[in-house]
Short mmCIF file of C-alpha atoms and ligand atoms in Angstrom, two decimals:
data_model
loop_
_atom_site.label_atom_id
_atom_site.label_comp_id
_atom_site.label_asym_id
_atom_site.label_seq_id
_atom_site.Cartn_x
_atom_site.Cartn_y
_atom_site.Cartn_z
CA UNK X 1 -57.49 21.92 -29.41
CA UNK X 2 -55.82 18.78 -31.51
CA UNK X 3 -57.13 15.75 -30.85
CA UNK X 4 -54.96 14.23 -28.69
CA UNK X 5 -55.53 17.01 -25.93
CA UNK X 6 -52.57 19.24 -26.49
CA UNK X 7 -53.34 22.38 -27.87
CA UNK X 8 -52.05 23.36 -30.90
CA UNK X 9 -49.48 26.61 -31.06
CA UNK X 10 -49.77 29.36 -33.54
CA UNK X 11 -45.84 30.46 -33.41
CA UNK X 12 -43.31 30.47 -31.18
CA UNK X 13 -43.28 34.65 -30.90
CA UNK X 14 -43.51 36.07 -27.04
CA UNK X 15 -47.29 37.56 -28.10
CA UNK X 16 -47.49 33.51 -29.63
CA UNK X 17 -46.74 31.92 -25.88
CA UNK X 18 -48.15 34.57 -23.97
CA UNK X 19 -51.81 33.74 -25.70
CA UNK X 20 -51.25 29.84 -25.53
CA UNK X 21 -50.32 29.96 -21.94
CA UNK X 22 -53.12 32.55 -21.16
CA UNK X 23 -55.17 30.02 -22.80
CA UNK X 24 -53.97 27.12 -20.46
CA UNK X 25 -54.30 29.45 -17.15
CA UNK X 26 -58.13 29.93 -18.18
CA UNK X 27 -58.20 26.46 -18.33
CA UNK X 28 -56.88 25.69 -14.78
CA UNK X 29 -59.15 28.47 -13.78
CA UNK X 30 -62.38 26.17 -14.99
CA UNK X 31 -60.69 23.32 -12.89
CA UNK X 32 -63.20 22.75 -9.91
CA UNK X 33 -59.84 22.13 -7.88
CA UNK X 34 -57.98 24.85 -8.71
CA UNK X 35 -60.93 27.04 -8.19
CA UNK X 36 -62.24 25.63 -4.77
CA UNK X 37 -58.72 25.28 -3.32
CA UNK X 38 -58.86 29.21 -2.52
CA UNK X 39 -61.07 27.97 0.46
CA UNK X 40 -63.61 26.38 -0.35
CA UNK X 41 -63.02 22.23 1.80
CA UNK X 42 -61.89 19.34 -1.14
CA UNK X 43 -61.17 15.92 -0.21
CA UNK X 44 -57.71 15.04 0.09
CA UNK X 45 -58.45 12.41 -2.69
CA UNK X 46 -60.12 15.07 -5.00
CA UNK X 47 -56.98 17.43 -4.51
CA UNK X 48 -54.93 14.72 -5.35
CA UNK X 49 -56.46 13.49 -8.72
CA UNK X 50 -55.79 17.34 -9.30
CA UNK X 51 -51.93 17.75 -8.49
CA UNK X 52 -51.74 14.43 -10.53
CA UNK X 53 -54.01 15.57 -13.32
CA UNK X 54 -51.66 19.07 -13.50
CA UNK X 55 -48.32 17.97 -12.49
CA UNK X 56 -48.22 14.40 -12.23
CA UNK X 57 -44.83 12.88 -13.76
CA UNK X 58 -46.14 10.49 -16.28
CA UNK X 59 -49.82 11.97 -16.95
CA UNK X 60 -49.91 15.43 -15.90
CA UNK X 61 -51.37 17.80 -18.72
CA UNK X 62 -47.97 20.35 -18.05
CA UNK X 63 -45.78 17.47 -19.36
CA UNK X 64 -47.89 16.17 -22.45
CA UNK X 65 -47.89 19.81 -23.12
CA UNK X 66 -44.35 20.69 -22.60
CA UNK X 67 -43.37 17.40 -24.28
CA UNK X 68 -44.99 17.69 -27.66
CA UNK X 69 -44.44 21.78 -27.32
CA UNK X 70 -40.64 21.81 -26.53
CA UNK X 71 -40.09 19.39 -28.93
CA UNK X 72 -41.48 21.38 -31.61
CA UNK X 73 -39.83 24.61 -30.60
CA UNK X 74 -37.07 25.90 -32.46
CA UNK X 75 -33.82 26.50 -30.14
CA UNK X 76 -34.48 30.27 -29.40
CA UNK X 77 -37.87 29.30 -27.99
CA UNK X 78 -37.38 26.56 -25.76
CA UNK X 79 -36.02 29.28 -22.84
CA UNK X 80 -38.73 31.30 -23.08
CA UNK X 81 -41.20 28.19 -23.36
CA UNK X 82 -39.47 27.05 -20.78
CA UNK X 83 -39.64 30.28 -18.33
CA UNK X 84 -43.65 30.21 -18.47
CA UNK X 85 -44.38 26.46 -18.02
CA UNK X 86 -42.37 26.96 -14.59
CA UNK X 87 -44.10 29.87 -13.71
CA UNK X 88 -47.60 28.41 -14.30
CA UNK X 89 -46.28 25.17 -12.95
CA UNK X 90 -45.11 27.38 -9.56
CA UNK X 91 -49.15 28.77 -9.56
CA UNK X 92 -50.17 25.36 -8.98
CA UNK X 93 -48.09 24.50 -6.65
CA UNK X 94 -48.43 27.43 -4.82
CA UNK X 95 -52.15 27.20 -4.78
CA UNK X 96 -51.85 23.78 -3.22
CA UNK X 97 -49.61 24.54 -0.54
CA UNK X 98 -51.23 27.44 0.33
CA UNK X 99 -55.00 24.85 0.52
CA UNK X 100 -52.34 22.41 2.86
CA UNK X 101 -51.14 25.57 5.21
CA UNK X 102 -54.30 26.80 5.48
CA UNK X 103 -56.04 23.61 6.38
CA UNK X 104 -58.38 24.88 3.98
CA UNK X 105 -59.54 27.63 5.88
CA UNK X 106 -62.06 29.49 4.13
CA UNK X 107 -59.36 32.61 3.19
CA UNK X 108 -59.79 33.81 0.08
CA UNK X 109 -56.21 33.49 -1.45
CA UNK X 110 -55.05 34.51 -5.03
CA UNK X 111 -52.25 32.54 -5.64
CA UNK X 112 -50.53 35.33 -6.43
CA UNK X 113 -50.87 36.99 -3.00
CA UNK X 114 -49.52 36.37 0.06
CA UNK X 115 -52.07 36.48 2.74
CA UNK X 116 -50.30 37.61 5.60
CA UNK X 117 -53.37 36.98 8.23
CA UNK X 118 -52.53 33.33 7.97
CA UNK X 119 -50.77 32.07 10.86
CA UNK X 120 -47.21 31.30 10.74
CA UNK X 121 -46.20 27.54 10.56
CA UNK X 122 -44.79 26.26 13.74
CA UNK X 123 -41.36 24.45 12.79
CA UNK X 124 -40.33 22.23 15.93
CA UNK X 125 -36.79 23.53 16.99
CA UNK X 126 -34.44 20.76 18.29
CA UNK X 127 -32.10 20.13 21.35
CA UNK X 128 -29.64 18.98 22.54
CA UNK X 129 -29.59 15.03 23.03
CA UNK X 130 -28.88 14.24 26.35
CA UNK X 131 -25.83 12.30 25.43
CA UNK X 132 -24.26 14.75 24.02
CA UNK X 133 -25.45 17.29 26.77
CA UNK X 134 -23.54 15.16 29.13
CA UNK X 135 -20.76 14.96 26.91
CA UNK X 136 -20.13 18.72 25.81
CA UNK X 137 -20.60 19.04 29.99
CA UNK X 138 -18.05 16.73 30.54
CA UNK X 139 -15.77 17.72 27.68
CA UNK X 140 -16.65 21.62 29.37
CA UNK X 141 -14.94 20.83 32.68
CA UNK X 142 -11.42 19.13 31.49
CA UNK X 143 -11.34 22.33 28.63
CA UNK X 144 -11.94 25.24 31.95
CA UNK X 145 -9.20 23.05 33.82
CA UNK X 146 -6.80 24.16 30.26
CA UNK X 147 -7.47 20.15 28.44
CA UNK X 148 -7.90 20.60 24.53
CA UNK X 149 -10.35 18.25 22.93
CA UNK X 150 -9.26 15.29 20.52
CA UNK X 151 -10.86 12.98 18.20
CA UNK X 152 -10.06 9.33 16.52
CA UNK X 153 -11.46 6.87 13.84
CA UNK X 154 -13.96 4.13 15.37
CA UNK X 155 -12.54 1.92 12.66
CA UNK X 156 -8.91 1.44 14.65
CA UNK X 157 -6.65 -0.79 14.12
CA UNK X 158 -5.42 -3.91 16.39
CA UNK X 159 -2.08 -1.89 16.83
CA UNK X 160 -3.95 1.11 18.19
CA UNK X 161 -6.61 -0.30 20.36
CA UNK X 162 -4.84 -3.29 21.70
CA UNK X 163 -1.24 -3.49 21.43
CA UNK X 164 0.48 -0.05 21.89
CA UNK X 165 -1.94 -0.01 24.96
CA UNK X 166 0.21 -3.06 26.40
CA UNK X 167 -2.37 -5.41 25.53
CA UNK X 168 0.25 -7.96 23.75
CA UNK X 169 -0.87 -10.43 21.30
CA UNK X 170 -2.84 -13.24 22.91
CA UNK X 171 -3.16 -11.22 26.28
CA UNK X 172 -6.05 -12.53 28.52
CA UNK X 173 -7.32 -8.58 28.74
CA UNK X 174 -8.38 -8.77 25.14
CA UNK X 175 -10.77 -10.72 25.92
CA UNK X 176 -12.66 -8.42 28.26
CA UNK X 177 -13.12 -6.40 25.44
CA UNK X 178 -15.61 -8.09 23.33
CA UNK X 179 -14.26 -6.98 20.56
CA UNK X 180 -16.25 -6.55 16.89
CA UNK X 181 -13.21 -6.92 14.16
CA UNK X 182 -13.76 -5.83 10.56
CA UNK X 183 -14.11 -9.39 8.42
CA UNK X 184 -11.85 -10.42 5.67
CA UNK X 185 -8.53 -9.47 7.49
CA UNK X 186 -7.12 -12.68 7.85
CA UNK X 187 -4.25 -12.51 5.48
CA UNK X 188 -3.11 -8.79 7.34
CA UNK X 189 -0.50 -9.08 10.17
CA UNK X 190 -2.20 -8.87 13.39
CA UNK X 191 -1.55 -5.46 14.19
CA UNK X 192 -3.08 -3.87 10.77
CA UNK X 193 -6.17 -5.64 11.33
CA UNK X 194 -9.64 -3.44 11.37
CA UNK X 195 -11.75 -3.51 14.28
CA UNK X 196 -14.50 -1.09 16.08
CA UNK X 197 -12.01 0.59 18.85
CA UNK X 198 -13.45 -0.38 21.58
CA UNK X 199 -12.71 2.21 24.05
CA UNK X 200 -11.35 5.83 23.82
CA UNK X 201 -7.77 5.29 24.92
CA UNK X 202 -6.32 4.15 21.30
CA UNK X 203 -6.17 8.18 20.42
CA UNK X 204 -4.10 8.60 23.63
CA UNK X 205 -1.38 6.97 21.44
CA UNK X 206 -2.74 8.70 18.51
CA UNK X 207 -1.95 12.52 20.01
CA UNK X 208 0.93 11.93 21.95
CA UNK X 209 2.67 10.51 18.48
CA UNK X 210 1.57 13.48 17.04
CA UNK X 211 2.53 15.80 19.70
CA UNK X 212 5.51 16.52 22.14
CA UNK X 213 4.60 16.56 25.84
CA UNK X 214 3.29 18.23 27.73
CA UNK X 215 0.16 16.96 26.80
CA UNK X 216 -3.51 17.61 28.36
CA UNK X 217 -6.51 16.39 26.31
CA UNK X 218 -9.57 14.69 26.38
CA UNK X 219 -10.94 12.76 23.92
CA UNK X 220 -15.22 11.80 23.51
CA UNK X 221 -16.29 9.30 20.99
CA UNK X 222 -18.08 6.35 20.59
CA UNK X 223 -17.13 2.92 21.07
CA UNK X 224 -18.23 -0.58 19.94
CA UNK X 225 -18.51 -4.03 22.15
CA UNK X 226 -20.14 -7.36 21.19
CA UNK X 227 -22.28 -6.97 24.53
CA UNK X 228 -25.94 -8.19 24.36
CA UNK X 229 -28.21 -4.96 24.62
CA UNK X 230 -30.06 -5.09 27.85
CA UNK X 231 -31.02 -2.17 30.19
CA UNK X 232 -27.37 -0.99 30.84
CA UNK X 233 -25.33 -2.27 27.91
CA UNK X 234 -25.67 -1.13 24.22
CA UNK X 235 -22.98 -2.74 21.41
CA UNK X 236 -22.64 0.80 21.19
CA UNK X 237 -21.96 3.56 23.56
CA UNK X 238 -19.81 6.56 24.15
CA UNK X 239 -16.41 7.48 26.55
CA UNK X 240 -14.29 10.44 27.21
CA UNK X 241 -11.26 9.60 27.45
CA UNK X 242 -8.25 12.00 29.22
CA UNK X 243 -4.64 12.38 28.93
CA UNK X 244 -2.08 14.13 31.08
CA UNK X 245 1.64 14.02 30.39
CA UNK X 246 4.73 16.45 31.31
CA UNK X 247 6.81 16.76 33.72
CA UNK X 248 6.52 15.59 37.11
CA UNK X 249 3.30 14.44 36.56
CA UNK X 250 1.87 12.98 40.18
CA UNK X 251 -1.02 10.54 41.42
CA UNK X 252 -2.43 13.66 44.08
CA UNK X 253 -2.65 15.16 40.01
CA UNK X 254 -4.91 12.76 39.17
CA UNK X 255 -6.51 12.10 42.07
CA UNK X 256 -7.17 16.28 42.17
CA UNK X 257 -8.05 16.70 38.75
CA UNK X 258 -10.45 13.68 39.18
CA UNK X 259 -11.64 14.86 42.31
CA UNK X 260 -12.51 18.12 40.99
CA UNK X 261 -14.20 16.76 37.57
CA UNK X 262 -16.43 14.37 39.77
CA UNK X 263 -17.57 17.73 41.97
CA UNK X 264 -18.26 19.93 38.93
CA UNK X 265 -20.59 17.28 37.45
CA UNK X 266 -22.25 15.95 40.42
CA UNK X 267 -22.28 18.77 42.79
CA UNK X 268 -19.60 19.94 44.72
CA UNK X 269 -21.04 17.24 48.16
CA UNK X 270 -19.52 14.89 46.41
CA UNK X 271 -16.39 12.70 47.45
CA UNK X 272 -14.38 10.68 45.36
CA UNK X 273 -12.56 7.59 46.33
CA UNK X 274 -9.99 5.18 44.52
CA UNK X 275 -9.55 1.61 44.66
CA UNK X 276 -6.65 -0.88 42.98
CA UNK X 277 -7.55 -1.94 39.53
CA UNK X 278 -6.28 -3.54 36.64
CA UNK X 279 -5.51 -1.68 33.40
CA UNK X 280 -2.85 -2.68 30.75
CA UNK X 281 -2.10 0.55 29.79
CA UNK X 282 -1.66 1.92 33.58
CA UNK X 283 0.41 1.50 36.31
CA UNK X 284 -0.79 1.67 39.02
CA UNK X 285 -4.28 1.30 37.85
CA UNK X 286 -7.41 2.85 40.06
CA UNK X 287 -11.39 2.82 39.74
CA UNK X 288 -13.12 5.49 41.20
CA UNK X 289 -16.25 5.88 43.05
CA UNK X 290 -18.05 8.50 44.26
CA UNK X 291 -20.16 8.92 47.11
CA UNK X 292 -23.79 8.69 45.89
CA UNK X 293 -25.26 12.01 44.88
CA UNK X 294 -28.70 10.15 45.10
CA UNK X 295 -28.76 9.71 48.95
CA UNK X 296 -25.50 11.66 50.18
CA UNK X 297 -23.93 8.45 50.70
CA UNK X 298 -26.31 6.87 53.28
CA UNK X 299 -27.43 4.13 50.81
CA UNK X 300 -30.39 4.16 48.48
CA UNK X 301 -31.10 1.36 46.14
CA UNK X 302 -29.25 3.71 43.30
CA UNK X 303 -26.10 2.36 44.77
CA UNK X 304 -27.53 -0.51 46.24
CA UNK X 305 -26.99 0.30 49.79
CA UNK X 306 -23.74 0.72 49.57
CA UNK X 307 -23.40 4.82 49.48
CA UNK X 308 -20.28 4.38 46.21
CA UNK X 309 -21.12 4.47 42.72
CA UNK X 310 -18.29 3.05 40.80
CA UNK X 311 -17.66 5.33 37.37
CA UNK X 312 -14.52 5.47 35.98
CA UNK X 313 -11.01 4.10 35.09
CA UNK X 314 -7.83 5.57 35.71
CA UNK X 315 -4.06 4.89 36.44
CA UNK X 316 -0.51 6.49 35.63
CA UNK X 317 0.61 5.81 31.95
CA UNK X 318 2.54 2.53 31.88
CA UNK X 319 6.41 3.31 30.94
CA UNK X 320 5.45 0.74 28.51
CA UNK X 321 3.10 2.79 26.75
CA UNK X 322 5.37 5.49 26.51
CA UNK X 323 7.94 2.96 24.48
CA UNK X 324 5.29 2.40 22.10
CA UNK X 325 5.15 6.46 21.44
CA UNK X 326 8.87 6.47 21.68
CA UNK X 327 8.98 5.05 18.21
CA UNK X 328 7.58 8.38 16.42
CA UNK X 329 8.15 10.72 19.55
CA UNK X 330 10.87 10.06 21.77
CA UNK X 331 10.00 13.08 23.44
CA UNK X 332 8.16 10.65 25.70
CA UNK X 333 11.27 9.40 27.71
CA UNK X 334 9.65 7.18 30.86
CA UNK X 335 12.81 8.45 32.91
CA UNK X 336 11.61 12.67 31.98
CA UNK X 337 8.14 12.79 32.11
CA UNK X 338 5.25 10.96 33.44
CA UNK X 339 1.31 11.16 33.33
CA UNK X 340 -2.14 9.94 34.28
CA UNK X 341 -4.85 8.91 32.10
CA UNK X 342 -8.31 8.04 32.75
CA UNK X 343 -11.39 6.86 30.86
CA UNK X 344 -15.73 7.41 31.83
CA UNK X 345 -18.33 6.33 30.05
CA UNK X 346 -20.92 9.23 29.45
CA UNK X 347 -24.08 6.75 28.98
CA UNK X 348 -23.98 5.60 32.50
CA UNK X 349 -23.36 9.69 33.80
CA UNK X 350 -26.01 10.67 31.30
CA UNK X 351 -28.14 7.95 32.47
CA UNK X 352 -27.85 8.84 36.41
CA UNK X 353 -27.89 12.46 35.66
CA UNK X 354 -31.63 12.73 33.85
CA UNK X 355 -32.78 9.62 36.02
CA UNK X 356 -32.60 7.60 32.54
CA UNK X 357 -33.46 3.77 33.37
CA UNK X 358 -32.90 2.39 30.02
CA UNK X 359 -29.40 2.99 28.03
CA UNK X 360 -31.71 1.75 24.74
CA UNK X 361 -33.80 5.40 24.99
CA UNK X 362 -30.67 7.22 24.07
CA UNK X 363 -30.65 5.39 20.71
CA UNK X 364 -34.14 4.93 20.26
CA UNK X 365 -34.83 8.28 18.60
CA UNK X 366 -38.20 8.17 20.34
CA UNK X 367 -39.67 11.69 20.29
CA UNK X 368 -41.96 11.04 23.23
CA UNK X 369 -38.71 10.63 24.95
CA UNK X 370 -36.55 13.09 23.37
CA UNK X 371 -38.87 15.97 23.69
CA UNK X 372 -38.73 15.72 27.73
CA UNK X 373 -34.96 17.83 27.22
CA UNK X 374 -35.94 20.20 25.01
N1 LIG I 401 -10.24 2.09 28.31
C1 LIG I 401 -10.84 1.62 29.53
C2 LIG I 401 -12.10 0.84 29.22
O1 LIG I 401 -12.72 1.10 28.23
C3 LIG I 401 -11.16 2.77 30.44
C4 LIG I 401 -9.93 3.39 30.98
C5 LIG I 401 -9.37 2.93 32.16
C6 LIG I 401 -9.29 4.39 30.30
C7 LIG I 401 -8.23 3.46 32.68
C8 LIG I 401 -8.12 4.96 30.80
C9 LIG I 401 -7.59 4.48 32.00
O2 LIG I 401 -7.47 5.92 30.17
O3 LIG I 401 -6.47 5.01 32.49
O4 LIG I 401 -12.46 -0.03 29.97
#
């Protein structure tokens, strides 16, 4: 051994590296570590000070070694060099994952040898969140009733989510939105502007400029408001949007369709009923409620006595709309064709259909929570 701890090499033959590195493995054998790691308990400090003592980056004895050795070596050598440092650097390492698998047990293990008595290692399987449970559910129904499945960007811009929805410039319904716009877009006209979509319906301008009727699809993403998070609002949270357009396209379609959708998920007790509402993009516009599938509809405090839970949005495409898509599709002729579109939000389904009284759980990553769907 030199001085400065690094053993000296004779050559750089195989027979050469083969008796330097037996050398070093007789040293790691004399390590107390090494050696008591087969079984025998070390403290977690003590088996530290050992990976660090072998491996560690700046101080480990395998890279003073390999340093000063693979600078020396002469081109040929540096593979083979090379080949047995990682194979003596894999011993330790194996040797101290085995000591963490085992949990020390006192199982005699050669490094070398897998001991196949030693229990497996349990890796924790995940599931399905219970967002997207409700969502692929959801998604499930319109796709049996013959609805494809869409996507969009959640960066949209103020064309998309606002105006081609007949939401003109300045309209009082933008401001229902609480909108979250993307900074530094001042000098853009209005319409190219960047903001977090905040609903689902901008991709039902999105497909149908992309597509000739007839048109069935739905449409699940997330969506952004500027809404303070409290037990039912999050600034972000998720819709499915749908869109039906061909010809002859009726309100008893919708109301069917909706009808239907509200059965599969709830239960088939359940009745649906629609109301006048205000949408920019529809005409007429609807919400619909459904009879409580808490109580049957006698009143609980779910729906506050009232036996209706109000849960989505819905309404006949405004001819408008369809002058918007006119401009890349004019497929989409208001006098040929009509449709209905409608828009949920699966947080608030989710959240009645596990019993979920906080929307903040579903973004909270919280095992303790999590686990109880698995
Ligand atoms: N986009 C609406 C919202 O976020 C929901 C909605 C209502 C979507 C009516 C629709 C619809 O497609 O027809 O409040």
């Amino acid at each position: 051994m030199q001085d400065d701890g690094i053993p000296a090499l004779k050559g750089w033959s195989e027979a050469e590296l083969d008796a330097a590195f037996a050398a070093l493995r007789s040293e790691l054998e004399k390590d107390d570590v090494f050696v008591a790691l087969r079984g025998s308990p070390k403290s977690s400090e003590e088996i530290e000070e050992f990976r660090l003592r072998w491996l560690g980056r700046k101080q480990g004895r395998l890279k003073a070694i390999s340093d000063a050795w693979l600078k020396a070596a002469p081109a040929d050598a540096k593979k083979p060099l090379g080949q047995r440092f990682n194979t003596l650097k894999a011993l330790i390492e194996a040797r101290l994952e085995s000591a963490a698998g085992s949990g020390m047990a006192a199982i005699a293990l050669d490094a070398e040898a897998i001991d196949i008595t030693l229990p497996g290692r349990r890796r924790k399987l995940g599931a399905e969140h219970p967002l997207i449970r409700t969502q692929h559910e959801i998604v499930g129904i319109f796709q049996r009733m013959g609805y494809s499945v869409g996507v969009g960007p959640e960066v949209e811009t103020d064309y998309y989510n606002f105006e081609s929805l007949n939401f003109p410039p300045g309209h009082p319904a933008r401001d229902t939105q609480d909108t979250l716009v993307v900074a530094g877009q001042e000098r853009k006209p209005l319409r190219e502007r960047l903001l977090m979509r905040t609903h689902t319906s901008p991709v039902q301008i999105r497909t149908m400029e992309r597509q000739a009727p007839p048109v069935r699809i739905v449409i699940p993403g997330k969506v952004h408001r500027n809404d303070a998070a409290d037990a039912t609002h999050s600034p972000i949270f998720h819709q499915v949007e749908g869109l039906c357009v061909d010809v002859g396209i009726t309100f008893a379609d919708l109301k069917g369709t909706l009808d239907h959708a509200m059965k599969e998920l709830f239960g088939s007790s359940v009745r649906t009923r629609f109301f006048p509402s205000f949408f920019p993009f529809t005409e007429p516009s609807a919400d619909v409620q459904i009879s409580c599938p808490f109580c049957g509809g006698a009143g609980c405090r779910k729906c506050k006595q009232s036996g209706w839970i109000e849960l989505l949005g819905c309404g006949m495409v405004d001819p408008a709309v369809f002058g918007f898509v006119q401009q890349k599709q004019p497929g989409y002729d208001p006098e040929k064709i009509s449709g209905f579109a409608f828009g949920m939000g699966v947080d608030r389904i989710a959240m009645m259909k596990y019993g979920i009284g906080e929307i903040g759980l579903l973004y909270s990553g919280d095992l303790r929570f999590l686990e109880q769907f698995a």
